[in-house]
Amino acid sequence: MSMPGADHERFRAEHPLLARAIDAILASVRETAELLRQGDSSGQVGSVNSFGDKQLKIDVKADEIIFSNLRSCGAVVTASSEERPDELDLGGQGFSVAFDPLDGSSIVDANFAVGAIFGIWRGAGLLHKTGAEQAAAAYAVYGPRTSVVLARPGRDGKLKVEELMLTEQGWLVCREDVRLGEKKVFAPANLRAAADNKAYADFVSACISEKYTLRYTGGFVPDVHHILTKGGGLFLNPTSSGAPAKLRLLYECAPIAFIVEAAGGASSNGAESVLKMKFDHLDRRTAITLGSREEVARSKHCLRA
Ligand code: P6P
């Protein structure tokens, strides 16, 4: 089940190992979508991952599916997941992969759309790298449809952002060139931080008085996908002393910011693009605002109380 079409054939010829890693991700997304449809995996397994998050059966199964496909594709040297953060040697050659196998598992039982997030770096090892060094990044949205948004090297060496849709005929390209506009939509995550982060509370009030459209589900991936699908907007996750950073830099923010910036948007940790932040440890978390460039510029001051 590989990437479709003539442009992908050229990409495969120019980047054979990267194409194999991406095919392994597409195969994993297809299997995970099937698992979610079966619906028998949302119960808790009673364990927690090394970050202390309760694990659902679906978290563990999705994690196993991805490691298995990355190992068998032969193009992955090491991989690390939010569920098993120690970098595992997968015996391949070419790339290292970091992933969140199922982001938003806390809303699976409410039957909300959830996602998976993948970052791909050249060479072995992820520690002390930055998001800017990614070779490619992808996220999957498991909603009424299953789709993958992928940022990868394009024809002229620039990054291309495209959307693939899973159909009965396999993966089809449904958007050739995903670009961000400046739509007035906002997705305020970690809203409890507004209780002791006045700048955040004031920013949300300003969005309301300026008649922004609120679109927030509690799932990082579908909330960002809405921004990339509807022509722009802003996802923000500020923090405060009472509501510290929840999103992880390596497994969530860096791959998503790579895709958003490749689509003409911006990201910020309040001071600089999150793609400049080093993975000085694999569990590093960060406040983040990302989306349309102007919206990121006007919101980044409220990221830290
Ligand atoms: P809050 C889901 O558990 C998640 O990690 C992200 O997908 C989402 O953006 C965030 O948590 C939601 O956090 O505090 O707004 O519920």
Short mmCIF file of C-alpha atoms and ligand atoms in Angstrom, two decimals:
data_model
loop_
_atom_site.label_atom_id
_atom_site.label_comp_id
_atom_site.label_asym_id
_atom_site.label_seq_id
_atom_site.Cartn_x
_atom_site.Cartn_y
_atom_site.Cartn_z
CA MET A 1 0.00 0.00 0.00
CA SER A 2 2.33 2.71 -1.19
CA MET A 3 2.12 6.35 -2.17
CA PRO A 4 0.20 6.72 -5.47
CA GLY A 5 0.87 8.56 -8.71
CA ALA A 6 3.64 9.71 -11.06
CA ASP A 7 5.02 12.38 -8.72
CA HIS A 8 5.50 9.73 -6.06
CA GLU A 9 7.28 7.48 -8.56
CA ARG A 10 9.79 10.30 -9.17
CA PHE A 11 10.07 10.86 -5.39
CA ARG A 12 10.66 7.11 -4.88
CA ALA A 13 13.40 7.12 -7.51
CA GLU A 14 15.15 10.12 -5.90
CA HIS A 15 14.57 9.12 -2.22
CA PRO A 16 14.19 5.32 -2.15
CA LEU A 17 14.85 4.80 1.57
CA LEU A 18 12.69 7.77 2.67
CA ALA A 19 9.89 6.47 0.43
CA ARG A 20 10.11 3.07 2.13
CA ALA A 21 9.83 4.67 5.58
CA ILE A 22 6.79 6.69 4.44
CA ASP A 23 5.20 3.56 2.92
CA ALA A 24 5.67 1.85 6.29
CA ILE A 25 3.85 4.77 7.97
CA LEU A 26 0.99 4.55 5.44
CA ALA A 27 0.68 0.80 6.06
CA SER A 28 0.60 1.44 9.84
CA VAL A 29 -2.12 4.08 9.46
CA ARG A 30 -4.26 1.68 7.40
CA GLU A 31 -3.93 -1.06 10.06
CA THR A 32 -4.63 1.35 12.94
CA ALA A 33 -7.71 2.73 11.17
CA GLU A 34 -9.03 -0.84 10.91
CA LEU A 35 -8.34 -1.39 14.62
CA LEU A 36 -10.24 1.78 15.57
CA ARG A 37 -13.19 0.72 13.41
CA GLN A 38 -13.32 -2.62 15.26
CA GLY A 39 -13.74 -0.56 18.45
CA ASP A 40 -12.61 -3.31 20.85
CA SER A 41 -9.41 -1.64 21.96
CA SER A 42 -10.41 1.43 23.88
CA GLY A 43 -10.36 -0.21 27.29
CA GLN A 44 -7.48 0.57 29.60
CA VAL A 45 -4.69 -2.00 29.90
CA GLY A 46 -4.00 -0.88 33.46
CA SER A 47 -0.43 0.13 32.65
CA VAL A 48 1.12 3.57 32.26
CA ASN A 49 3.83 4.61 29.83
CA SER A 50 7.15 5.93 31.11
CA PHE A 51 5.73 9.45 31.09
CA GLY A 52 3.00 8.30 33.51
CA ASP A 53 0.14 8.42 30.99
CA LYS A 54 -2.52 5.69 31.41
CA GLN A 55 -2.35 3.32 28.39
CA LEU A 56 -5.38 2.11 26.47
CA LYS A 57 -5.26 -1.17 24.58
CA ILE A 58 -5.45 0.87 21.36
CA ASP A 59 -2.38 2.91 22.39
CA VAL A 60 -0.34 -0.26 22.87
CA LYS A 61 -1.66 -1.98 19.72
CA ALA A 62 -1.09 1.10 17.51
CA ASP A 63 2.43 1.37 18.93
CA GLU A 64 3.16 -2.29 18.12
CA ILE A 65 1.80 -1.92 14.56
CA ILE A 66 4.06 1.06 13.83
CA PHE A 67 7.23 -0.47 15.30
CA SER A 68 6.57 -3.66 13.33
CA ASN A 69 6.16 -1.84 9.99
CA LEU A 70 9.14 0.47 10.60
CA ARG A 71 11.31 -2.56 11.48
CA SER A 72 10.28 -4.58 8.40
CA CYS A 73 10.73 -1.70 5.91
CA GLY A 74 14.53 -1.78 6.41
CA ALA A 75 14.89 2.02 6.12
CA VAL A 76 14.75 2.86 9.84
CA VAL A 77 17.82 2.75 12.10
CA THR A 78 16.16 3.73 15.39
CA ALA A 79 12.63 4.62 16.42
CA SER A 80 11.15 6.11 19.56
CA SER A 81 7.51 6.47 20.51
CA GLU A 82 5.58 8.37 23.15
CA GLU A 83 4.58 4.92 24.51
CA ARG A 84 8.15 3.54 24.48
CA PRO A 85 10.48 6.57 24.46
CA ASP A 86 13.84 4.76 24.66
CA GLU A 87 15.20 4.72 21.13
CA LEU A 88 14.90 1.14 19.81
CA ASP A 89 17.39 -0.16 17.25
CA LEU A 90 15.34 -1.41 14.28
CA GLY A 91 18.34 -2.66 12.31
CA GLY A 92 17.59 -0.71 9.13
CA GLN A 93 19.57 1.99 7.35
CA GLY A 94 18.72 5.60 6.59
CA PHE A 95 16.43 7.31 9.05
CA SER A 96 15.31 7.69 12.68
CA VAL A 97 11.61 8.06 13.43
CA ALA A 98 9.77 9.54 16.42
CA PHE A 99 6.03 9.09 16.69
CA ASP A 100 2.93 9.45 18.79
CA PRO A 101 1.01 6.30 17.82
CA LEU A 102 -2.37 7.61 18.93
CA ASP A 103 -2.76 11.23 19.93
CA GLY A 104 -6.01 12.02 21.74
CA SER A 105 -6.69 8.54 23.15
CA SER A 106 -8.48 10.30 26.02
CA ILE A 107 -11.25 11.24 23.55
CA VAL A 108 -11.47 7.91 21.68
CA ASP A 109 -14.34 6.74 23.94
CA ALA A 110 -16.27 9.90 23.00
CA ASN A 111 -15.82 8.82 19.37
CA PHE A 112 -13.99 12.06 18.52
CA ALA A 113 -11.47 12.14 15.65
CA VAL A 114 -7.97 11.23 16.84
CA GLY A 115 -4.60 11.12 15.13
CA ALA A 116 -1.04 9.83 14.87
CA ILE A 117 2.08 11.97 14.43
CA PHE A 118 5.40 11.02 12.77
CA GLY A 119 8.75 12.84 12.45
CA ILE A 120 11.57 11.44 10.27
CA TRP A 121 15.25 12.44 10.64
CA ARG A 122 18.26 11.37 8.53
CA GLY A 123 20.79 9.11 10.23
CA ALA A 124 20.79 7.35 13.59
CA GLY A 125 19.52 8.88 16.81
CA LEU A 126 17.16 11.67 17.82
CA LEU A 127 18.69 13.13 21.00
CA HIS A 128 20.03 16.72 20.63
CA LYS A 129 18.55 17.10 17.14
CA THR A 130 15.95 19.80 16.32
CA GLY A 131 12.64 19.74 14.47
CA ALA A 132 14.18 21.83 11.68
CA GLU A 133 16.43 18.88 10.79
CA GLN A 134 13.54 16.60 9.81
CA ALA A 135 13.67 15.03 6.35
CA ALA A 136 9.88 14.60 6.36
CA ALA A 137 6.89 14.58 8.74
CA ALA A 138 3.35 13.27 8.63
CA TYR A 139 0.19 13.08 10.63
CA ALA A 140 -2.80 10.77 10.22
CA VAL A 141 -6.37 11.80 11.03
CA TYR A 142 -8.71 8.97 12.07
CA GLY A 143 -12.15 10.54 11.56
CA PRO A 144 -15.13 9.75 9.32
CA ARG A 145 -12.38 9.33 6.72
CA THR A 146 -8.74 8.33 7.19
CA SER A 147 -6.24 10.75 5.72
CA VAL A 148 -2.54 11.53 6.00
CA VAL A 149 -0.94 14.95 5.57
CA LEU A 150 2.69 14.59 4.53
CA ALA A 151 5.52 17.13 4.24
CA ARG A 152 8.32 15.66 2.07
CA PRO A 153 11.01 16.80 -0.40
CA GLY A 154 9.33 18.03 -3.62
CA ARG A 155 10.63 18.55 -7.19
CA ASP A 156 12.84 21.62 -6.71
CA GLY A 157 14.27 20.50 -3.35
CA LYS A 158 11.59 22.53 -1.57
CA LEU A 159 9.18 20.83 0.81
CA LYS A 160 5.83 19.70 -0.60
CA VAL A 161 2.77 19.31 1.66
CA GLU A 162 0.07 17.00 0.33
CA GLU A 163 -2.93 15.11 1.68
CA LEU A 164 -3.57 11.45 0.92
CA MET A 165 -6.98 9.86 1.52
CA LEU A 166 -7.45 6.14 2.24
CA THR A 167 -10.05 4.70 -0.16
CA GLU A 168 -11.15 1.22 -1.22
CA GLN A 169 -8.70 1.62 -4.14
CA GLY A 170 -5.87 2.44 -1.71
CA TRP A 171 -4.20 5.80 -1.00
CA LEU A 172 -5.24 8.65 -3.35
CA VAL A 173 -3.88 12.21 -3.39
CA CYS A 174 -6.79 14.48 -2.46
CA ARG A 175 -4.77 17.73 -2.05
CA GLU A 176 -1.61 18.31 -4.08
CA ASP A 177 -0.42 21.49 -2.41
CA VAL A 178 -1.64 22.27 1.13
CA ARG A 179 -1.16 25.99 1.89
CA LEU A 180 -2.21 28.17 4.83
CA GLY A 181 -4.20 31.39 4.51
CA GLU A 182 -5.13 33.86 7.29
CA LYS A 183 -8.59 32.65 8.32
CA LYS A 184 -9.93 33.94 11.68
CA VAL A 185 -10.38 30.58 13.43
CA PHE A 186 -8.90 29.72 16.84
CA ALA A 187 -8.40 26.49 18.84
CA PRO A 188 -7.48 27.39 22.43
CA ALA A 189 -6.02 24.28 24.14
CA ASN A 190 -5.14 24.07 27.85
CA LEU A 191 -7.73 26.80 28.50
CA ARG A 192 -7.43 26.22 32.27
CA ALA A 193 -4.08 28.04 31.99
CA ALA A 194 -6.10 31.24 31.40
CA ALA A 195 -7.06 31.18 35.09
CA ASP A 196 -3.55 32.32 36.07
CA ASN A 197 -2.22 33.54 32.71
CA LYS A 198 -3.97 36.89 32.17
CA ALA A 199 -2.40 37.44 28.74
CA TYR A 200 -4.03 34.16 27.59
CA ALA A 201 -7.40 35.11 29.08
CA ASP A 202 -7.21 38.55 27.39
CA PHE A 203 -6.22 36.99 24.06
CA VAL A 204 -9.20 34.60 24.10
CA SER A 205 -11.53 37.51 24.95
CA ALA A 206 -10.09 39.50 22.04
CA CYS A 207 -10.69 36.58 19.65
CA ILE A 208 -14.29 36.38 20.84
CA SER A 209 -14.89 40.14 20.50
CA GLU A 210 -13.32 40.09 17.03
CA LYS A 211 -15.76 37.33 16.06
CA TYR A 212 -13.21 34.54 15.50
CA THR A 213 -14.70 31.11 14.85
CA LEU A 214 -13.98 28.68 17.69
CA ARG A 215 -13.00 25.19 16.54
CA TYR A 216 -11.58 23.05 19.37
CA THR A 217 -12.05 19.27 19.94
CA GLY A 218 -9.24 18.45 22.38
CA GLY A 219 -7.38 16.48 19.72
CA PHE A 220 -4.16 18.16 18.60
CA VAL A 221 -4.20 16.45 15.19
CA PRO A 222 -7.82 17.11 14.13
CA ASP A 223 -7.63 20.66 15.53
CA VAL A 224 -4.54 21.38 13.41
CA HIS A 225 -6.01 19.50 10.43
CA HIS A 226 -9.02 21.84 10.55
CA ILE A 227 -6.62 24.82 10.22
CA LEU A 228 -4.78 23.22 7.29
CA THR A 229 -8.05 22.25 5.61
CA LYS A 230 -10.08 25.44 6.06
CA GLY A 231 -7.45 27.93 4.89
CA GLY A 232 -5.85 29.00 8.13
CA GLY A 233 -6.37 29.75 11.78
CA LEU A 234 -4.54 29.39 15.07
CA PHE A 235 -3.93 26.51 17.48
CA LEU A 236 -2.53 27.68 20.79
CA ASN A 237 -1.51 25.83 23.94
CA PRO A 238 -0.18 28.38 26.44
CA THR A 239 0.89 27.37 29.94
CA SER A 240 0.88 28.75 33.46
CA SER A 241 2.24 27.69 36.86
CA GLY A 242 -1.07 25.90 37.49
CA ALA A 243 -1.29 24.36 34.00
CA PRO A 244 2.21 23.40 32.74
CA ALA A 245 3.08 22.32 29.20
CA LYS A 246 1.49 19.03 28.14
CA LEU A 247 2.46 18.70 24.47
CA ARG A 248 5.76 16.92 23.81
CA LEU A 249 8.30 18.61 21.56
CA LEU A 250 9.69 15.50 19.84
CA TYR A 251 6.59 13.33 19.38
CA GLU A 252 3.94 16.01 18.79
CA CYS A 253 5.05 19.65 18.32
CA ALA A 254 8.13 19.28 16.08
CA PRO A 255 6.51 17.11 13.36
CA ILE A 256 3.31 19.17 13.33
CA ALA A 257 5.22 22.49 13.27
CA PHE A 258 7.37 21.14 10.41
CA ILE A 259 4.21 20.47 8.36
CA VAL A 260 2.55 23.80 9.25
CA GLU A 261 5.67 25.85 8.45
CA ALA A 262 6.18 23.92 5.18
CA ALA A 263 2.58 24.89 4.29
CA GLY A 264 3.44 28.60 4.73
CA GLY A 265 2.42 28.94 8.39
CA ALA A 266 4.45 29.58 11.53
CA SER A 267 5.01 28.16 15.00
CA SER A 268 6.34 29.67 18.21
CA ASN A 269 7.23 28.72 21.78
CA GLY A 270 6.79 32.40 22.71
CA ALA A 271 10.31 33.32 21.67
CA GLU A 272 11.17 31.39 18.49
CA SER A 273 9.96 28.68 16.12
CA VAL A 274 9.60 25.37 17.97
CA LEU A 275 11.66 23.84 15.14
CA LYS A 276 14.74 25.53 16.66
CA MET A 277 14.34 23.73 20.00
CA LYS A 278 16.81 20.90 20.75
CA PHE A 279 15.61 17.51 22.03
CA ASP A 280 17.87 17.75 25.07
CA HIS A 281 15.74 14.95 26.51
CA LEU A 282 13.08 12.90 24.73
CA ASP A 283 10.26 14.04 27.05
CA ARG A 284 10.84 17.77 26.59
CA ARG A 285 7.47 19.58 26.50
CA THR A 286 6.65 23.07 25.31
CA ALA A 287 3.98 25.71 25.15
CA ILE A 288 3.14 26.27 21.49
CA THR A 289 1.18 28.45 19.14
CA LEU A 290 1.00 27.49 15.48
CA GLY A 291 -0.99 28.23 12.32
CA SER A 292 -1.33 31.34 10.13
CA ARG A 293 1.72 33.59 10.34
CA GLU A 294 -0.09 36.77 11.47
CA GLU A 295 -2.09 34.87 14.10
CA VAL A 296 1.06 33.29 15.54
CA ALA A 297 2.73 36.71 15.66
CA ARG A 298 -0.15 38.25 17.59
CA SER A 299 -0.58 35.34 20.05
CA LYS A 300 2.96 34.29 20.99
CA HIS A 301 3.19 36.80 23.88
CA CYS A 302 0.55 34.85 25.83
CA LEU A 303 2.36 31.50 25.86
CA ARG A 304 3.94 31.83 29.28
CA ALA A 305 2.36 33.42 32.37
P1 P6P B 1 -6.39 20.02 27.02
C1 P6P B 1 -4.71 15.03 23.84
O1 P6P B 1 -4.65 14.28 25.06
C2 P6P B 1 -3.64 16.08 23.89
O2 P6P B 1 -2.40 15.53 24.19
C3 P6P B 1 -3.60 16.84 22.57
O3 P6P B 1 -4.00 16.04 21.52
C4 P6P B 1 -4.54 18.00 22.82
O4 P6P B 1 -4.25 19.15 22.06
C5 P6P B 1 -4.32 18.29 24.30
O5 P6P B 1 -3.98 17.03 24.90
C6 P6P B 1 -5.59 18.83 24.92
O6 P6P B 1 -5.23 19.31 26.17
O7 P6P B 1 -5.67 20.47 28.27
O8 P6P B 1 -6.91 21.19 26.22
O9 P6P B 1 -7.44 18.99 27.26
#
